[in-house]
Amino acid sequence: MSLLNQIDKSRAPRHVAIIMDGNGRWAKSQGRERTFGHYQGVESVRLALRAAKSSGVEFLTLYAFSTENWNRPKEEVDALMNLLVQSIIGELPELDENEVRMHAIGDLDKLPSECHSELKRAIAHTSTNNKLNLILALNYSARWEITHAVKQIVAEGIQPQDITDELFAKKLSTAGFPDPELLIRTSGEERISNFLLWQIAYAELYFVETLWPDFKEEDFYAAIVDFQSRERRFGKTSEQITGDALSPFTPNEP
Ligand code: IPE
Ligand code: IPE
Ligand code: MG
């Protein structure tokens, strides 16, 4: 029986973020080039989208390319950028069919021009879809995002007394999205790798050994079931939380 039946959709995390890791190791285990793992990883993205929609998740953020990933061999970077363009073009009909709205966060201007233009086209094309928000983190790093926000605040001449958590969150590329309540990382690595440092302040972290190309719908449901078994206290005592079925507050509620 599917783990989907164990999910209480009325308490599903609104926003799930995933560090999709392990494509290279998966390919190596098959005796193939690393890029084969990235191609295979696209199928896992498709399945994660479906599983997110079935679970009642509203926002799914996927870490697809970090600012540090430019340091990989040129052939791999080129293959990833090509794959991105091909996937955006190829997946658009299915995204539409599932009423998925696409967004992107990161230093997008520095992506190759074809990537940037296809991305913008897909974002505009899906802008009226409203079942699930897919946020692609591309040329993204949290430190870039935070320094970018600081520069904006300074440039706008905002005074120190007016700088609050809420104002700062509005200057980040995730402005308008709720904070992720669940962060999943595949491949057994237990680190954040410069992802959403501000936004995951109170996220539940879920690390799983499965390599990204092996991550299927049931793996996504397993993460949600695990999330729903946790007690989120937000600094309060367990006694204060008991009996309160819903989170006492959702940080950065738009
Ligand atoms: C994640 O898989 C995909 C990207 C970072 C683009 P990796 O390519 O990092 O795979 P491993 O971690 O080397 O196995
Ligand atoms: C994180 O994975 C970035 C993405 C999934 C896009 P990496 O494979 O680049 O992270 P590290 O280098 O192992 O920390
Ligand atoms: Mg990796």
Coordinates of C-alpha atoms and ligand atoms in Angstrom, one line a residue:
M1 CA 0.0 0.0 0.0
S2 CA 1.2 3.5 -0.8
L3 CA 2.6 5.7 1.9
L4 CA 0.4 8.4 0.4
N5 CA -2.5 6.9 2.5
Q6 CA -0.6 7.7 5.7
I7 CA -0.3 11.4 4.8
D8 CA -2.7 13.8 6.5
K9 CA -3.1 16.3 3.6
S10 CA -4.6 18.9 5.9
R11 CA -1.2 19.1 7.7
A12 CA 1.0 18.7 4.7
P13 CA 4.0 21.0 4.6
R14 CA 3.2 24.0 2.4
H15 CA 6.7 24.2 1.1
V16 CA 9.2 21.4 0.6
A17 CA 12.8 22.1 -0.6
I18 CA 15.1 19.4 -2.0
I19 CA 18.9 19.2 -2.4
M20 CA 18.9 16.7 -5.3
D21 CA 22.3 15.1 -4.8
G22 CA 24.0 11.9 -5.9
N23 CA 23.6 11.9 -9.7
G24 CA 27.3 11.5 -10.3
R25 CA 27.7 8.6 -7.9
W26 CA 24.6 6.9 -9.3
A27 CA 26.0 7.1 -12.8
K28 CA 29.4 5.8 -11.6
S29 CA 27.6 2.8 -10.0
Q30 CA 26.2 2.0 -13.4
G31 CA 29.6 2.3 -15.0
R32 CA 28.4 5.4 -16.9
E33 CA 29.5 9.1 -17.2
R34 CA 28.4 11.5 -14.6
T35 CA 26.1 13.3 -17.0
F36 CA 24.1 10.2 -17.5
G37 CA 23.1 10.6 -13.8
H38 CA 21.9 14.1 -14.5
Y39 CA 19.7 12.9 -17.4
Q40 CA 18.3 10.2 -15.2
G41 CA 17.7 12.8 -12.5
V42 CA 15.1 14.6 -14.6
E43 CA 12.8 11.6 -14.2
S44 CA 13.1 11.9 -10.5
V45 CA 12.1 15.6 -10.8
R46 CA 9.0 14.6 -12.7
L47 CA 8.1 12.1 -10.0
A48 CA 8.8 14.5 -7.1
L49 CA 6.4 17.0 -8.8
R50 CA 3.7 14.5 -9.0
A51 CA 4.2 13.3 -5.4
A52 CA 4.2 16.9 -4.2
K53 CA 1.0 17.6 -5.9
S54 CA -0.6 14.4 -4.5
S55 CA 0.6 15.2 -1.0
G56 CA -1.0 18.6 -1.0
V57 CA 2.3 20.5 -1.1
E58 CA 1.9 24.0 -2.6
F59 CA 5.6 25.0 -3.2
L60 CA 8.5 22.7 -4.2
T61 CA 11.9 24.2 -4.4
L62 CA 14.6 22.2 -6.2
Y63 CA 18.4 23.0 -5.9
A64 CA 19.4 22.4 -9.5
F65 CA 22.7 24.3 -9.8
S66 CA 24.7 26.1 -7.2
T67 CA 27.1 29.0 -7.7
E68 CA 29.9 26.6 -6.7
N69 CA 28.9 24.1 -9.4
W70 CA 30.6 26.3 -12.0
N71 CA 33.8 24.9 -10.6
R72 CA 33.0 21.5 -12.2
P73 CA 34.7 20.3 -15.4
K74 CA 33.4 22.5 -18.4
E75 CA 31.9 19.4 -20.2
E76 CA 29.7 18.7 -17.1
V77 CA 28.6 22.3 -16.7
D78 CA 27.8 22.5 -20.4
A79 CA 25.8 19.2 -20.2
L80 CA 23.9 20.5 -17.2
M81 CA 23.0 23.8 -19.0
N82 CA 21.9 21.9 -22.1
L83 CA 19.9 19.5 -20.0
L84 CA 18.2 22.4 -18.3
V85 CA 17.1 24.0 -21.7
Q86 CA 16.0 20.6 -23.1
S87 CA 14.0 19.8 -19.9
I88 CA 12.3 23.1 -19.7
I89 CA 11.2 22.8 -23.3
G90 CA 10.3 19.1 -23.0
E91 CA 8.5 19.3 -19.7
L92 CA 6.4 22.4 -20.4
P93 CA 3.3 20.6 -21.7
E94 CA 3.3 18.3 -18.6
L95 CA 3.8 21.3 -16.3
D96 CA 0.8 22.9 -17.9
E97 CA -1.3 19.8 -17.7
N98 CA -0.6 19.6 -14.0
E99 CA -1.1 23.3 -13.6
V100 CA 2.4 23.9 -12.3
R101 CA 3.6 27.4 -12.1
M102 CA 7.4 27.8 -12.6
H103 CA 9.6 30.2 -10.7
A104 CA 13.4 30.6 -10.5
I105 CA 15.7 31.9 -7.8
G106 CA 19.4 32.6 -8.1
D107 CA 21.7 34.9 -10.1
L108 CA 19.8 34.2 -13.3
D109 CA 21.5 36.9 -15.4
K110 CA 24.7 34.9 -15.3
L111 CA 23.2 31.8 -16.9
P112 CA 24.0 31.2 -20.6
S113 CA 21.6 33.3 -22.6
E114 CA 19.6 30.5 -24.0
C115 CA 19.0 29.1 -20.5
H116 CA 17.9 32.4 -19.3
S117 CA 15.6 33.1 -22.2
E118 CA 13.9 29.6 -22.0
L119 CA 13.5 30.0 -18.3
K120 CA 11.9 33.4 -18.6
R121 CA 9.6 32.0 -21.4
A122 CA 8.5 29.1 -19.2
I123 CA 8.0 31.3 -16.2
A124 CA 5.8 33.6 -18.2
H125 CA 4.0 30.7 -20.0
T126 CA 3.0 29.0 -16.7
S127 CA 2.2 32.2 -14.8
T128 CA -1.5 31.6 -14.6
N129 CA -1.2 27.9 -13.4
N130 CA -2.1 27.6 -9.7
K131 CA -2.0 24.0 -8.4
L132 CA 1.7 23.8 -7.5
N133 CA 4.6 26.2 -7.5
L134 CA 7.9 24.8 -8.8
I135 CA 10.9 27.0 -7.8
L136 CA 14.1 26.1 -9.5
A137 CA 17.3 27.3 -7.7
L138 CA 19.7 28.0 -10.5
N139 CA 23.1 29.6 -10.1
Y140 CA 21.9 30.0 -6.6
S141 CA 23.7 30.2 -3.3
A142 CA 22.3 31.5 0.0
R143 CA 25.3 33.8 0.6
W144 CA 24.9 35.4 -2.8
E145 CA 21.2 35.9 -2.1
I146 CA 21.9 37.5 1.3
T147 CA 24.6 39.8 0.1
H148 CA 22.4 40.7 -2.8
A149 CA 19.6 41.6 -0.4
V150 CA 22.0 43.7 1.7
K151 CA 23.1 45.7 -1.4
Q152 CA 19.5 46.3 -2.3
I153 CA 18.7 47.6 1.2
V154 CA 21.7 49.9 1.1
A155 CA 20.9 51.1 -2.4
E156 CA 17.3 51.9 -1.4
G157 CA 18.6 54.0 1.5
I158 CA 16.5 52.0 4.0
Q159 CA 17.3 53.1 7.6
P160 CA 18.5 50.7 10.3
Q161 CA 15.4 51.1 12.5
D162 CA 13.3 50.0 9.5
I163 CA 15.2 46.8 8.9
T164 CA 13.2 43.9 10.4
D165 CA 13.1 40.1 9.7
E166 CA 10.0 40.7 7.5
L167 CA 11.6 43.4 5.5
F168 CA 14.8 41.4 5.0
A169 CA 12.8 38.4 3.8
K170 CA 11.1 40.6 1.2
K171 CA 14.5 41.4 -0.3
L172 CA 15.4 37.8 -0.8
S173 CA 14.7 36.0 -4.1
T174 CA 12.1 33.9 -2.2
A175 CA 10.0 37.0 -1.4
G176 CA 6.3 36.0 -1.5
F177 CA 7.0 32.3 -0.8
P178 CA 6.5 30.8 2.6
D179 CA 9.6 29.4 4.3
P180 CA 10.2 25.7 3.6
E181 CA 9.0 23.5 6.4
L182 CA 10.8 20.4 5.2
L183 CA 14.2 20.2 3.6
I184 CA 15.2 16.9 2.0
R185 CA 18.7 16.0 0.9
T186 CA 19.4 12.8 -1.0
S187 CA 22.7 10.8 -1.3
G188 CA 23.6 10.5 2.3
E189 CA 25.4 13.8 2.6
E190 CA 24.3 15.7 5.7
R191 CA 25.1 19.3 4.8
I192 CA 23.3 22.4 3.4
S193 CA 25.8 23.4 0.7
N194 CA 24.8 27.1 0.7
F195 CA 21.1 26.5 0.2
L196 CA 18.3 28.7 1.6
L197 CA 20.3 29.6 4.8
W198 CA 17.8 32.3 5.9
Q199 CA 14.6 30.4 4.9
I200 CA 15.4 27.1 6.6
A201 CA 15.7 28.6 10.1
Y202 CA 12.9 26.4 11.4
A203 CA 12.7 23.7 8.7
E204 CA 12.7 20.0 9.5
L205 CA 15.8 18.4 8.0
Y206 CA 15.5 15.0 6.3
F207 CA 18.6 13.2 5.1
V208 CA 18.2 10.0 3.1
E209 CA 20.8 7.7 1.6
T210 CA 19.0 7.2 -1.7
L211 CA 20.8 8.8 -4.7
W212 CA 18.7 11.3 -6.5
P213 CA 18.0 9.2 -9.7
D214 CA 16.6 6.5 -7.4
F215 CA 14.3 8.8 -5.5
K216 CA 10.7 7.9 -6.4
E217 CA 7.2 9.0 -5.4
E218 CA 7.2 6.6 -2.4
D219 CA 10.5 8.2 -1.1
F220 CA 8.9 11.6 -1.2
Y221 CA 5.8 10.3 0.7
A222 CA 8.2 8.7 3.3
A223 CA 9.7 12.1 3.9
I224 CA 6.3 13.7 4.4
V225 CA 5.2 10.9 6.8
D226 CA 8.4 11.4 8.8
F227 CA 7.8 15.1 8.8
Q228 CA 4.3 14.6 10.2
S229 CA 5.6 12.4 13.0
R230 CA 7.8 15.2 14.3
E231 CA 6.9 17.7 17.0
R232 CA 7.8 21.3 15.9
R233 CA 8.2 23.4 18.9
F234 CA 9.5 26.8 17.7
G235 CA 11.2 27.4 21.0
K236 CA 8.2 26.5 23.1
T237 CA 7.9 23.5 25.5
S238 CA 6.5 20.2 24.5
E239 CA 3.6 20.8 27.0
Q240 CA 2.7 24.0 25.2
I241 CA 2.6 22.3 21.9
T242 CA 0.6 19.2 22.9
G243 CA -3.0 19.4 21.7
D244 CA -2.1 22.1 19.1
A245 CA -2.4 20.1 15.9
L246 CA -1.2 22.9 13.7
S247 CA 2.2 24.7 13.9
P248 CA 2.0 27.6 16.4
F249 CA 3.3 29.9 13.7
T250 CA 4.6 29.6 10.2
P251 CA 7.7 31.8 9.9
N252 CA 7.6 34.2 6.9
E253 CA 4.0 33.6 6.0
P254 CA 3.4 35.8 2.9
Ligands
IPE1 C1 23.6 16.6 -7.9 O1 24.3 15.4 -8.2 C2 23.4 17.4 -9.2 C3 24.1 18.7 -9.2 C4 24.9 19.2 -8.2 C5 23.9 19.5 -10.4 P1 25.9 15.5 -8.2 O2 26.4 15.8 -9.6 O3 26.4 16.4 -7.1 O4 26.3 14.0 -7.8 P2 27.4 13.5 -6.8 O5 27.2 14.1 -5.5 O6 28.7 13.8 -7.4 O7 27.2 12.0 -6.7
IPE2 C1 24.5 20.7 -3.9 O1 25.1 19.6 -4.3 C2 24.0 21.5 -5.1 C3 23.0 20.9 -5.9 C4 22.3 19.9 -5.6 C5 22.6 21.7 -7.1 P1 26.7 19.5 -4.5 O2 27.0 18.1 -4.9 O3 27.2 20.6 -5.4 O4 27.2 19.8 -3.0 P2 28.5 19.4 -2.2 O5 29.6 20.0 -3.1 O6 28.6 18.0 -2.1 O7 28.4 20.1 -0.9
MG3 MG 26.9 16.1 -5.2

